[in-house]
PDB file of C-alpha atoms in Angstrom:
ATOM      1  CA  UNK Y  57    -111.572 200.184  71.751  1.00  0.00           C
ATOM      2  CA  UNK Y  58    -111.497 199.555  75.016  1.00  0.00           C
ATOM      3  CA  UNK Y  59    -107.770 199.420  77.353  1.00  0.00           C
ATOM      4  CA  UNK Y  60    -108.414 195.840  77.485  1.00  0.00           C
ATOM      5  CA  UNK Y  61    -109.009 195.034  73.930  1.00  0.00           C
ATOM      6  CA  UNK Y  62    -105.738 197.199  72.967  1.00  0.00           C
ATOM      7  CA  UNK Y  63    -103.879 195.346  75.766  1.00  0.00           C
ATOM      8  CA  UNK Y  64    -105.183 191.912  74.664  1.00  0.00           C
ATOM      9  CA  UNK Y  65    -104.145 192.609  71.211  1.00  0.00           C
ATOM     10  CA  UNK Y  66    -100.952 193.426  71.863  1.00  0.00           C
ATOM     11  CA  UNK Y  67    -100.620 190.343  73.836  1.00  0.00           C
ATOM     12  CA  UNK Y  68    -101.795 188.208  71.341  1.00  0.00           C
ATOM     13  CA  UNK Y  69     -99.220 189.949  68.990  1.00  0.00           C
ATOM     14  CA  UNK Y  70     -96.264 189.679  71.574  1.00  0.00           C
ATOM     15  CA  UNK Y  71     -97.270 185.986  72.118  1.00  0.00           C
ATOM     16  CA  UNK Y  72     -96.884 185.844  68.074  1.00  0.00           C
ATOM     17  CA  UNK Y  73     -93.913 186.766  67.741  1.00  0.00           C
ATOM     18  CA  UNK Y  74     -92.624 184.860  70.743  1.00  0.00           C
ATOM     19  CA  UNK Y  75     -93.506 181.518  68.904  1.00  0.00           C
ATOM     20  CA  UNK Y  76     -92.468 182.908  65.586  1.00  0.00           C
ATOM     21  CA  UNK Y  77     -88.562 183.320  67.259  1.00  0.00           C
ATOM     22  CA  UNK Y  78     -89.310 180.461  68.966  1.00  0.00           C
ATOM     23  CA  UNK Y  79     -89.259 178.446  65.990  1.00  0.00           C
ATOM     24  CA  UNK Y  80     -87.107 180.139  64.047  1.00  0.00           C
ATOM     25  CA  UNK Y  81     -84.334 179.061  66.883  1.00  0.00           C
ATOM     26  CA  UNK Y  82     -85.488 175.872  66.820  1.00  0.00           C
ATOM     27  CA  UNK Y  83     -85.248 175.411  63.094  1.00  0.00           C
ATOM     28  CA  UNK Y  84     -81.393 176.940  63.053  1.00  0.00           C
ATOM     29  CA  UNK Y  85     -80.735 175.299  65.989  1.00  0.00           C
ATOM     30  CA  UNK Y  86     -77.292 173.353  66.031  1.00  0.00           C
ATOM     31  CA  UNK Y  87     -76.960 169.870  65.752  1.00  0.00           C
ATOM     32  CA  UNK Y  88     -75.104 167.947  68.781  1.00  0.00           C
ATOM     33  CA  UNK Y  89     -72.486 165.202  67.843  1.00  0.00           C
ATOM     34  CA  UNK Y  90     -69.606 164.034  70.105  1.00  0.00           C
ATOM     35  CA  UNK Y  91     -66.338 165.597  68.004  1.00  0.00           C
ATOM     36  CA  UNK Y  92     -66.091 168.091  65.483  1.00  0.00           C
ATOM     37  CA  UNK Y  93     -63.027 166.451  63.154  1.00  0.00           C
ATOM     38  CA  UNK Y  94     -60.700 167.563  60.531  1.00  0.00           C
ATOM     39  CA  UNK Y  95     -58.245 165.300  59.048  1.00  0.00           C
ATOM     40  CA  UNK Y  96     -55.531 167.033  57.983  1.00  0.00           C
ATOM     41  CA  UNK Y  97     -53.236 165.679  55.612  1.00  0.00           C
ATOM     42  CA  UNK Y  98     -49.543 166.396  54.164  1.00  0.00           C
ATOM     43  CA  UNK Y  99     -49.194 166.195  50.555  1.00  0.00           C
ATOM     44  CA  UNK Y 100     -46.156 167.916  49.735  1.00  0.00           C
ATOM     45  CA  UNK Y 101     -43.926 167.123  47.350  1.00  0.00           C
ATOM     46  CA  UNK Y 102     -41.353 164.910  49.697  1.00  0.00           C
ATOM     47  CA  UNK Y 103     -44.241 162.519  49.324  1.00  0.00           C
ATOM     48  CA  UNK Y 104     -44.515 160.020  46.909  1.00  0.00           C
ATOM     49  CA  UNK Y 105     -47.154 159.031  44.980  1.00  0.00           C
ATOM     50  CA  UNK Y 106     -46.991 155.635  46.910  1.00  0.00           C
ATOM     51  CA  UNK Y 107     -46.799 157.666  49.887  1.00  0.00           C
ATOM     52  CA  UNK Y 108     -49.872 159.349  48.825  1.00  0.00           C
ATOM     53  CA  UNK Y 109     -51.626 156.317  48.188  1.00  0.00           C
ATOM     54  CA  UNK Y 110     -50.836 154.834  51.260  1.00  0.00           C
ATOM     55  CA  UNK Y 111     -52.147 157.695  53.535  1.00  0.00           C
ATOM     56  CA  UNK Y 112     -55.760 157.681  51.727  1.00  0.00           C
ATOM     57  CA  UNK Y 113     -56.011 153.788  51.998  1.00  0.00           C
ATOM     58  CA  UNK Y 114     -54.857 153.848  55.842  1.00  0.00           C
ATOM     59  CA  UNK Y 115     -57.844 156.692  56.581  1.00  0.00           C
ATOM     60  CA  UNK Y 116     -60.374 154.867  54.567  1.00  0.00           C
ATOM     61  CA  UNK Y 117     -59.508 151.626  56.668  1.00  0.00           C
ATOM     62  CA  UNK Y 118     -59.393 152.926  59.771  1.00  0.00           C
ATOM     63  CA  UNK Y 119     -62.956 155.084  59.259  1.00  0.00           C
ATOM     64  CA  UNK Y 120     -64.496 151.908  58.397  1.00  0.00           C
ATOM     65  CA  UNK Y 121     -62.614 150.083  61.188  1.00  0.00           C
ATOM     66  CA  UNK Y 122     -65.287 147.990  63.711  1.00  0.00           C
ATOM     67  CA  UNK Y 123     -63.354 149.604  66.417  1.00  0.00           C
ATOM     68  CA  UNK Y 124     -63.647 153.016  65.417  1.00  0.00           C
ATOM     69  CA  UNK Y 125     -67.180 152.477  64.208  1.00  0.00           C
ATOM     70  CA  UNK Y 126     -67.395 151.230  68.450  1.00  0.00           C
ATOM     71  CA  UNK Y 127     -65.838 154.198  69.369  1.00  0.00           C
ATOM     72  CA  UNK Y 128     -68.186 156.490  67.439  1.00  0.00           C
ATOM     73  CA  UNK Y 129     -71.534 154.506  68.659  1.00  0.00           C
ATOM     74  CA  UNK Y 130     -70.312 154.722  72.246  1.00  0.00           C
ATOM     75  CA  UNK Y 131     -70.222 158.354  72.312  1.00  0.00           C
ATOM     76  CA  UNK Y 132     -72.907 160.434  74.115  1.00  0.00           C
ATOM     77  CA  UNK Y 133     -75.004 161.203  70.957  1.00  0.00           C
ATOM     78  CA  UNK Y 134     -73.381 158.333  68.824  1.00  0.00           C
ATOM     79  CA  UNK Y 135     -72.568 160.112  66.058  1.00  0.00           C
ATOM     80  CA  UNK Y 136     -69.047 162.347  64.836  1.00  0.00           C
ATOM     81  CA  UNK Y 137     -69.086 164.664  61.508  1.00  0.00           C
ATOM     82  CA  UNK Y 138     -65.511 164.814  59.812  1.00  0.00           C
ATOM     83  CA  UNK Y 139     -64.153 166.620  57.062  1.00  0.00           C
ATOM     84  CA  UNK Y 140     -60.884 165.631  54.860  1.00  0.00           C
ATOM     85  CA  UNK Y 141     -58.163 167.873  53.788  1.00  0.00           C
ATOM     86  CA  UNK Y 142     -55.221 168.306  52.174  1.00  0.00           C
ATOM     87  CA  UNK Y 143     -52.343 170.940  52.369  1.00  0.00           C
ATOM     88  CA  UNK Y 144     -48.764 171.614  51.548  1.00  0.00           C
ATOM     89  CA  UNK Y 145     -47.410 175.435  51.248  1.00  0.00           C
ATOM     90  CA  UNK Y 146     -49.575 178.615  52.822  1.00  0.00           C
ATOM     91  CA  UNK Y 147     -51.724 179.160  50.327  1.00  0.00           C
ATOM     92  CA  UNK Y 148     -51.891 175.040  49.511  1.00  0.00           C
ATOM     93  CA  UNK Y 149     -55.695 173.964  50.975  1.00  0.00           C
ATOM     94  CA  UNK Y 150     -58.302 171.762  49.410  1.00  0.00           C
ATOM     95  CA  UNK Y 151     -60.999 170.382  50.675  1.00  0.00           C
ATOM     96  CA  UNK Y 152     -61.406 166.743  49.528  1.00  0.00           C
ATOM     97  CA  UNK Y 153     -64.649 165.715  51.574  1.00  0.00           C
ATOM     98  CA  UNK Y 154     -66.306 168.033  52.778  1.00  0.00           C
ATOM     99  CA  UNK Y 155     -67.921 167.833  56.517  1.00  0.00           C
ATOM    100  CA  UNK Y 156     -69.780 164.571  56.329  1.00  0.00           C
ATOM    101  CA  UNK Y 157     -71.562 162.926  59.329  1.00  0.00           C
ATOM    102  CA  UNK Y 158     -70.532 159.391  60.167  1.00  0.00           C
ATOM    103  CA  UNK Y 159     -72.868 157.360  62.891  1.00  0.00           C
ATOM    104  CA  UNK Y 160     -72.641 154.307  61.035  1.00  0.00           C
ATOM    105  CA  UNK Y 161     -70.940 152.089  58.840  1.00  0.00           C
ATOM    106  CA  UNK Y 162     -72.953 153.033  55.835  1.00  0.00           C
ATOM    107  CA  UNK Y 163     -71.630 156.490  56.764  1.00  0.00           C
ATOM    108  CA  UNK Y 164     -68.372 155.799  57.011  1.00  0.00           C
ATOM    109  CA  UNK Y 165     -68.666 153.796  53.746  1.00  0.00           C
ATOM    110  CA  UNK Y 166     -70.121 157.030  52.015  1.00  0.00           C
ATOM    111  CA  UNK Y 167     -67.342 159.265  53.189  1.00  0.00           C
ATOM    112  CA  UNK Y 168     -64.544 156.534  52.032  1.00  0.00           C
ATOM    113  CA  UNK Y 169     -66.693 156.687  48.381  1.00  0.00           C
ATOM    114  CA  UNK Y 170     -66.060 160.609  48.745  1.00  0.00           C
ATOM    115  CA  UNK Y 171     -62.458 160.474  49.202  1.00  0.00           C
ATOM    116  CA  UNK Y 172     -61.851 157.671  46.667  1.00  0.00           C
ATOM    117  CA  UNK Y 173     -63.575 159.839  43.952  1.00  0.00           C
ATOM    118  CA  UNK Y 174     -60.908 162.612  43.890  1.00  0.00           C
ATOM    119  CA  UNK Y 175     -57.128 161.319  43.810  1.00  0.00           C
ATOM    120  CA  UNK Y 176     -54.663 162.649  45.738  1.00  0.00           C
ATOM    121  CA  UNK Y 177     -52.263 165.753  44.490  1.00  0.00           C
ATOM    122  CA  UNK Y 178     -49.577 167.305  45.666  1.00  0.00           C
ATOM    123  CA  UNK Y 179     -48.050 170.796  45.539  1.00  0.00           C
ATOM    124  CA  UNK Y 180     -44.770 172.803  47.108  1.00  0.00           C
ATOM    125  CA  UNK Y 181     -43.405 173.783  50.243  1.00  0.00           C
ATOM    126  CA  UNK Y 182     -44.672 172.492  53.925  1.00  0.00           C
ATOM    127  CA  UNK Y 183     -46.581 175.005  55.632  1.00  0.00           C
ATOM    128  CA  UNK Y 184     -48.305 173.085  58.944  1.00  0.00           C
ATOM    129  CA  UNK Y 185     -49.073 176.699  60.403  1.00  0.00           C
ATOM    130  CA  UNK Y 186     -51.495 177.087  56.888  1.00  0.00           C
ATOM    131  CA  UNK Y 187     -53.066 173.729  57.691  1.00  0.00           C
ATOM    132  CA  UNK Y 188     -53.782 174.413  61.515  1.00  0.00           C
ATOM    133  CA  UNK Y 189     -54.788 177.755  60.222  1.00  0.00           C
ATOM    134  CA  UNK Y 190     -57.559 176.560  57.365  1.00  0.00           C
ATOM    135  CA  UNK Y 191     -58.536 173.569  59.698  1.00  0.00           C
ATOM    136  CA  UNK Y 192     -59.346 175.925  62.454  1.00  0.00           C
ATOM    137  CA  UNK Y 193     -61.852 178.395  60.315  1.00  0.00           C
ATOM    138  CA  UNK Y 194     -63.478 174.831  58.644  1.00  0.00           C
ATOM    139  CA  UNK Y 195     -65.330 174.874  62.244  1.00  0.00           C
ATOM    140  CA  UNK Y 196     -67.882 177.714  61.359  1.00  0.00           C
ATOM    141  CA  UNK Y 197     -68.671 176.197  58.736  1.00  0.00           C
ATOM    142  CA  UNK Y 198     -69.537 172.612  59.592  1.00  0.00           C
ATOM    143  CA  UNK Y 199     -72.957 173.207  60.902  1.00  0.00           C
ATOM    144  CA  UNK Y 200     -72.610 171.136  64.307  1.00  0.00           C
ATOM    145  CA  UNK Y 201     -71.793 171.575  67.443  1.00  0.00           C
ATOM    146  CA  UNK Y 202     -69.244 168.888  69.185  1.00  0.00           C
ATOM    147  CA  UNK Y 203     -68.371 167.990  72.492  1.00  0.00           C
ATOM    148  CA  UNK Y 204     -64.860 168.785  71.202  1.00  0.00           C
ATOM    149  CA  UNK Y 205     -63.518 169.894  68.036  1.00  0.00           C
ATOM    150  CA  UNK Y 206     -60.195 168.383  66.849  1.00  0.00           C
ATOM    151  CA  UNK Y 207     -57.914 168.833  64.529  1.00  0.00           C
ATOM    152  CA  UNK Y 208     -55.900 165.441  63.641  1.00  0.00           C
ATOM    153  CA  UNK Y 209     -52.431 166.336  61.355  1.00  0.00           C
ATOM    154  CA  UNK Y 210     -50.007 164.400  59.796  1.00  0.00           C
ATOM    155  CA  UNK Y 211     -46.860 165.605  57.524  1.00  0.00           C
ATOM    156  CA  UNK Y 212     -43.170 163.693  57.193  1.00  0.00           C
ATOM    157  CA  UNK Y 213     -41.627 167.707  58.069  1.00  0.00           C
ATOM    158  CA  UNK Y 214     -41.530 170.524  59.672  1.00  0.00           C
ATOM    159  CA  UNK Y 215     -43.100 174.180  59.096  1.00  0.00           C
ATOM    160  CA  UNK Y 216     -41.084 175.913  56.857  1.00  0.00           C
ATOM    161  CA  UNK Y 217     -43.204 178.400  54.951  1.00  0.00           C
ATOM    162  CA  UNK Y 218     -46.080 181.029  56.391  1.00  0.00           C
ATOM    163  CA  UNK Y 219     -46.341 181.996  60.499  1.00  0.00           C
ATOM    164  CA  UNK Y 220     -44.272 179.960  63.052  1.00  0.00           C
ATOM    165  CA  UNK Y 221     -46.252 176.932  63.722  1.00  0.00           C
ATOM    166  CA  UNK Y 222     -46.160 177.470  67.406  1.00  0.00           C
ATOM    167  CA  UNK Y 223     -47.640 180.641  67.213  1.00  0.00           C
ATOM    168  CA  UNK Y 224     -50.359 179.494  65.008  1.00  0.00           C
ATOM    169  CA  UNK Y 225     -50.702 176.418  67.449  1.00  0.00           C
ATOM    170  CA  UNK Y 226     -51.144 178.667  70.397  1.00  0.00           C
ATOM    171  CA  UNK Y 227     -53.859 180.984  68.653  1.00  0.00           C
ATOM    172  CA  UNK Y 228     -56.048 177.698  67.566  1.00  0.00           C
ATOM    173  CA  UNK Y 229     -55.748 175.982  70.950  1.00  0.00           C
ATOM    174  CA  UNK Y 230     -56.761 179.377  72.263  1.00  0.00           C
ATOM    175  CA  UNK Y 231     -60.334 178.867  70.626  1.00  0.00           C
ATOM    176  CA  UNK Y 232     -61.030 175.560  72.353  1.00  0.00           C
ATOM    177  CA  UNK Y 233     -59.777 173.276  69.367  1.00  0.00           C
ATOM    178  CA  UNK Y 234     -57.748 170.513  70.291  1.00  0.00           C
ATOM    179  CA  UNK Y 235     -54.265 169.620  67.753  1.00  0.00           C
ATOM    180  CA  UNK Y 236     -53.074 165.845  67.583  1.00  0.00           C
ATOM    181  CA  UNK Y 237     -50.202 165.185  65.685  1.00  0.00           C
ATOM    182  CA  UNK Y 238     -49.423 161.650  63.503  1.00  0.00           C
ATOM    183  CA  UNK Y 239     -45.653 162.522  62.697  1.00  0.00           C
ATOM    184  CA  UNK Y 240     -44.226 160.606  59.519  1.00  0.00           C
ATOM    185  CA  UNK Y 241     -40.462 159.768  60.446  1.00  0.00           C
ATOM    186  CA  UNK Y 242     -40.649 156.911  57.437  1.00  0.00           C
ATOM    187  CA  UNK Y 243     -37.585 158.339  55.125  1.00  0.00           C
ATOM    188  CA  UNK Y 244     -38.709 157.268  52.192  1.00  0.00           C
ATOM    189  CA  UNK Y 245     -40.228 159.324  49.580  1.00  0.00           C
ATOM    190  CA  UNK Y 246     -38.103 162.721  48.366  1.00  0.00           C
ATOM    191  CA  UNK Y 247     -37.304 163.493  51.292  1.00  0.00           C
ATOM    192  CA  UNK Y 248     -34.418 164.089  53.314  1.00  0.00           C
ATOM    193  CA  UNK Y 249     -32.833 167.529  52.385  1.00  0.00           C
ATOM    194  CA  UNK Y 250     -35.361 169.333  54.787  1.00  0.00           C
ATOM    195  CA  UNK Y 251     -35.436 166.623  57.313  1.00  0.00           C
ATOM    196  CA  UNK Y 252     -35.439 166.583  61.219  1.00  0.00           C
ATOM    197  CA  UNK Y 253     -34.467 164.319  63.212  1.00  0.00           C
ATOM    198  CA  UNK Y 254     -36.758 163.504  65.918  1.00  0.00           C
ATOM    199  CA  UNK Y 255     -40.036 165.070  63.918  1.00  0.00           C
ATOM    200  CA  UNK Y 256     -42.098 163.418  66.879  1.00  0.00           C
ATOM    201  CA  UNK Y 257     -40.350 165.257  69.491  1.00  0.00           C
ATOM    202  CA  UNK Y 258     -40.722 168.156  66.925  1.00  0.00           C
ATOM    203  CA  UNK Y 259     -44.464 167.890  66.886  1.00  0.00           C
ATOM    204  CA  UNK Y 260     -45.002 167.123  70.659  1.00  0.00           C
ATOM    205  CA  UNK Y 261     -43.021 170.804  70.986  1.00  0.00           C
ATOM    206  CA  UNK Y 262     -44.708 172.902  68.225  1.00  0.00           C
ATOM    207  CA  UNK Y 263     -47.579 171.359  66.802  1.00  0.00           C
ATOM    208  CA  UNK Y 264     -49.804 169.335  69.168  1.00  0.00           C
ATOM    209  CA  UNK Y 265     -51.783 171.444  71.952  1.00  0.00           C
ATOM    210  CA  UNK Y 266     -55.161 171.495  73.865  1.00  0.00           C
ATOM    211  CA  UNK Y 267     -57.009 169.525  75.683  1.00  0.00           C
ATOM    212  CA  UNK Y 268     -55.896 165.672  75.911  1.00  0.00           C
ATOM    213  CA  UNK Y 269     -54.023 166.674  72.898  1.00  0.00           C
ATOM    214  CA  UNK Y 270     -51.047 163.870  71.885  1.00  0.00           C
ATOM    215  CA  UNK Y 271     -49.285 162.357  69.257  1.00  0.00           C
ATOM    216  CA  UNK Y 272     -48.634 158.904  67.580  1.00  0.00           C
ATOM    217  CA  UNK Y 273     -45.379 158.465  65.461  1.00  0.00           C
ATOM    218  CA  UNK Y 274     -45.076 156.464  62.466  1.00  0.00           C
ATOM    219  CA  UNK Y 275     -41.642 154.904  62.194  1.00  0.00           C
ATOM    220  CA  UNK Y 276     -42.423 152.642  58.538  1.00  0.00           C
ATOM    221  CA  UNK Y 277     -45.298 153.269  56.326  1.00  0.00           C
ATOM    222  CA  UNK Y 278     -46.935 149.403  57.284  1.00  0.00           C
ATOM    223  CA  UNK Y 279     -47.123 151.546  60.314  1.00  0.00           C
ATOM    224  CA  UNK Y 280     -50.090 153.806  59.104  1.00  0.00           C
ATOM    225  CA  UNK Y 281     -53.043 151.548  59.004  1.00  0.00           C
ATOM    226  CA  UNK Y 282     -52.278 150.870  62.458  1.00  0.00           C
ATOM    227  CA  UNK Y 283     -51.306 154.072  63.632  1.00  0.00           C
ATOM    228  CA  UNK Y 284     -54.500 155.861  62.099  1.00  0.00           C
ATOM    229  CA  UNK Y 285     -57.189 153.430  63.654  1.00  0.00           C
ATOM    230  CA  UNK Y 286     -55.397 153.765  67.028  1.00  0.00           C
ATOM    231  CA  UNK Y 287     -55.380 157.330  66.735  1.00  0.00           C
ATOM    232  CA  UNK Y 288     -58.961 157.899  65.775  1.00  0.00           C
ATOM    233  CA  UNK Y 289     -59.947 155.331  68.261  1.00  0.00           C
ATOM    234  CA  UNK Y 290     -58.287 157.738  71.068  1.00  0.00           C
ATOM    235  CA  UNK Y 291     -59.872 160.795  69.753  1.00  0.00           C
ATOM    236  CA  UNK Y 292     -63.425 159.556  69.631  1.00  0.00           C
ATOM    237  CA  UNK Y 293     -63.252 157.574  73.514  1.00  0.00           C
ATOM    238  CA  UNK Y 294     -60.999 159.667  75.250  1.00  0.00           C
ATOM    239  CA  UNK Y 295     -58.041 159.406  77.939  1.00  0.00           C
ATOM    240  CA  UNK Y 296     -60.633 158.553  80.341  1.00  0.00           C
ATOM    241  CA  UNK Y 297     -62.129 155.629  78.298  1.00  0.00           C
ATOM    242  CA  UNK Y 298     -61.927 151.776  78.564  1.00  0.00           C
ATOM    243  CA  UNK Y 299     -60.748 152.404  75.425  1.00  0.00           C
ATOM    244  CA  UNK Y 300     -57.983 153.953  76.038  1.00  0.00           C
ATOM    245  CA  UNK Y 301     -56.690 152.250  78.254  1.00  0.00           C
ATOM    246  CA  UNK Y 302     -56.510 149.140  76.138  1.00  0.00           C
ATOM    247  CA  UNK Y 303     -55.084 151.122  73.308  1.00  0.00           C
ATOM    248  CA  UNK Y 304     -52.167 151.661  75.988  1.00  0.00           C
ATOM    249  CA  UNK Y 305     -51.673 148.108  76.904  1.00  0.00           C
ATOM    250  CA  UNK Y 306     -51.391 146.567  73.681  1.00  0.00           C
ATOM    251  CA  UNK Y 307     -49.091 149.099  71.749  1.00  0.00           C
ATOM    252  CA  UNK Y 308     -46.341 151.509  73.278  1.00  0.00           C
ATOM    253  CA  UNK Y 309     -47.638 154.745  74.888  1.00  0.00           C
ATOM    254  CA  UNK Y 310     -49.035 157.926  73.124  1.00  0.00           C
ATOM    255  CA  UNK Y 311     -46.783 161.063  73.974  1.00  0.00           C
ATOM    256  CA  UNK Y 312     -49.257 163.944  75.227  1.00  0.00           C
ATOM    257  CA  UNK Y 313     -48.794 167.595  74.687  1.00  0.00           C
ATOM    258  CA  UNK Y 314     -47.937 167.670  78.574  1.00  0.00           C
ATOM    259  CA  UNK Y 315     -44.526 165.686  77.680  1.00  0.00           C
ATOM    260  CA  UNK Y 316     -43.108 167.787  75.696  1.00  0.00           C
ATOM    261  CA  UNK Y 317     -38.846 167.902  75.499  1.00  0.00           C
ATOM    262  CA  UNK Y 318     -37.340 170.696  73.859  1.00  0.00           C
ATOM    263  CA  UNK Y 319     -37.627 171.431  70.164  1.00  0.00           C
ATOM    264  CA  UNK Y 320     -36.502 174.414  67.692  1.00  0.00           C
ATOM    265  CA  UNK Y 321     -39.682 175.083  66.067  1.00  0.00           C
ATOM    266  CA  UNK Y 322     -37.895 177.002  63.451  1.00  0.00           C
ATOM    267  CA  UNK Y 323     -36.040 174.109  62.239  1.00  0.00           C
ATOM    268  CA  UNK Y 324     -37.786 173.893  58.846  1.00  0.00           C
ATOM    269  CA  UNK Y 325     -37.696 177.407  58.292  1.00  0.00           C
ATOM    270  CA  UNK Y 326     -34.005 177.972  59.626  1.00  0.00           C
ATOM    271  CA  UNK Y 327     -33.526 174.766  56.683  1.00  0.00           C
ATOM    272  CA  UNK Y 328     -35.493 176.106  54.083  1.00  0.00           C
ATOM    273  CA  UNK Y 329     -33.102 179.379  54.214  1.00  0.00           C
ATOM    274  CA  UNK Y 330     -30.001 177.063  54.463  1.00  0.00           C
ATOM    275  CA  UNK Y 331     -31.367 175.410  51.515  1.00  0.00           C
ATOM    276  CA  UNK Y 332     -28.482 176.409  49.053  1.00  0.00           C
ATOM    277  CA  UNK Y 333     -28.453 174.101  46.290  1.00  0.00           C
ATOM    278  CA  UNK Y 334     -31.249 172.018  47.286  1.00  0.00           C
ATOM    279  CA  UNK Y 335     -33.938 170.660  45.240  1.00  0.00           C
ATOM    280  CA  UNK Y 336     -36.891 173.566  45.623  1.00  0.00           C
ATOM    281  CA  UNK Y 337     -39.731 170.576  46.967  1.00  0.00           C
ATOM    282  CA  UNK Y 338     -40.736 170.396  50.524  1.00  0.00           C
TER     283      UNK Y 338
END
């Protein structure tokens, strides 16, 4: 064989195998979407079961909400992919719906139907640091590739079981994930014993962090609805967004990580040690 016909046949071959990875990337390519979400949501024992009730129906409305559904088709590929979980102590994760994409109501309808099919539970001990921890690794898994990835947690307490909640803050911020915070101060429930007063300045201090990271408190449960459509509505449009800046005129001000007053973010677990007598619940 001639020098060219070895050289043309191994160009051939190179050119091949050039298409062959060519559309092998294409086909595990990563799908775009505008955020990357995990809802992550307290079910400890200081809840109730009314409590619990009252959290699913507030997500479910707001993810079906006409302004969130806005919010989601205004975004730069019009679409989001969320996943739904629930936590209490360290080793207290479950996945309710798994990472779903929502670009339309019909979407949004379907992931409600998802979260409606398995009731809520609860379980011991309040372990925020576990949540932050389990939401952060969710990411690999989810298939997409966001603009911005986000968690979004709410709890009625503070950390008091597994790694300081600061520190675990710090190390998911650290990979790019943003942590907003939807702090319960409603009273109600079981709680009290492990209480803090201020839990919103508690959660501006050692839970929230990242990028345009902030924080909505809930003061009363007919709060929630409210609170969790605002909130979602901020996440998916942005500080810079019209948006956003209605948001801000018609309700009181969202806290941001960058106004953060001083907190003990050992509370819980300074509490929890304390404890004595207590009731063994949060």
């Amino acid at each position: 064989m001639s020098t060219f016909g070895r050289t043309g046949h191994w160009l051939s071959g190179a050119a091949a195998l050039a298409l062959l990875l060519g559309l092998t990337a294409q086909s595990t390519a990563t799908e775009q979407v505008d955020v990357e979400l995990v809802l992550a949501v307290d079910v400890s024992l200081s809840m109730s079961p009314a409590e619990l009730e009252i959290q699913r129906h507030g997500y479910a409305a707001a993810l079906t909400h006409d302004a969130v559904l806005k919010a989601i088709a205004d975004g730069a590929y019009g679409k989001i992919v969320v996943t739904y979980v629930e936590w209490a102590g360290t080793r207290w994760q479950r996945v309710v719906v798994p990472w779903t994409v929502i670009a339309n109501r019909a979407d949004a309808e379907g992931f409600v139907s998802q979260l409606n099919a398995r009731p809520p539970d609860s379980a011991r001990r309040t372990s925020i640091s576990g949540a932050l921890a389990f939401g952060s690794d969710l990411f690999a898994e989810s298939g997409f590739q966001g603009t911005k990835r986000v968690i979004d947690v709410s709890g009625d307490g503070p950390n008091n079981q597994g790694a300081p909640v600061d520190i675990t803050r710090d190390e998911v911020v650290k990979q790019g994930i943003t942590i907003n915070g939807l702090p319960l101060m409603t009273g109600g429930g079981f709680s009290g014993a492990f209480d803090v007063d201020n839990l919103d300045r508690y959660y501006s201090d050692c839970v929230i962090g990242g990028p345009g990271a902030f924080m909505i408190p809930v003061n009363d449960w007919t709060q929630f609805p409210e609170a969790i459509r605002r909130k979602l509505v901020l996440e998916l449009a942005g500080p810079a967004s019209q948006q956003w800046g209605a948001e801000e005129a018609a309700h009181p001000p969202v806290v941001s990580a960058d106004d953060r007053p001083a907190a003990d973010c050992l509370a819980g677990e300074k509490m929890w040690r304390n404890r004595g007598w207590m009731l063994d619940s949060h």
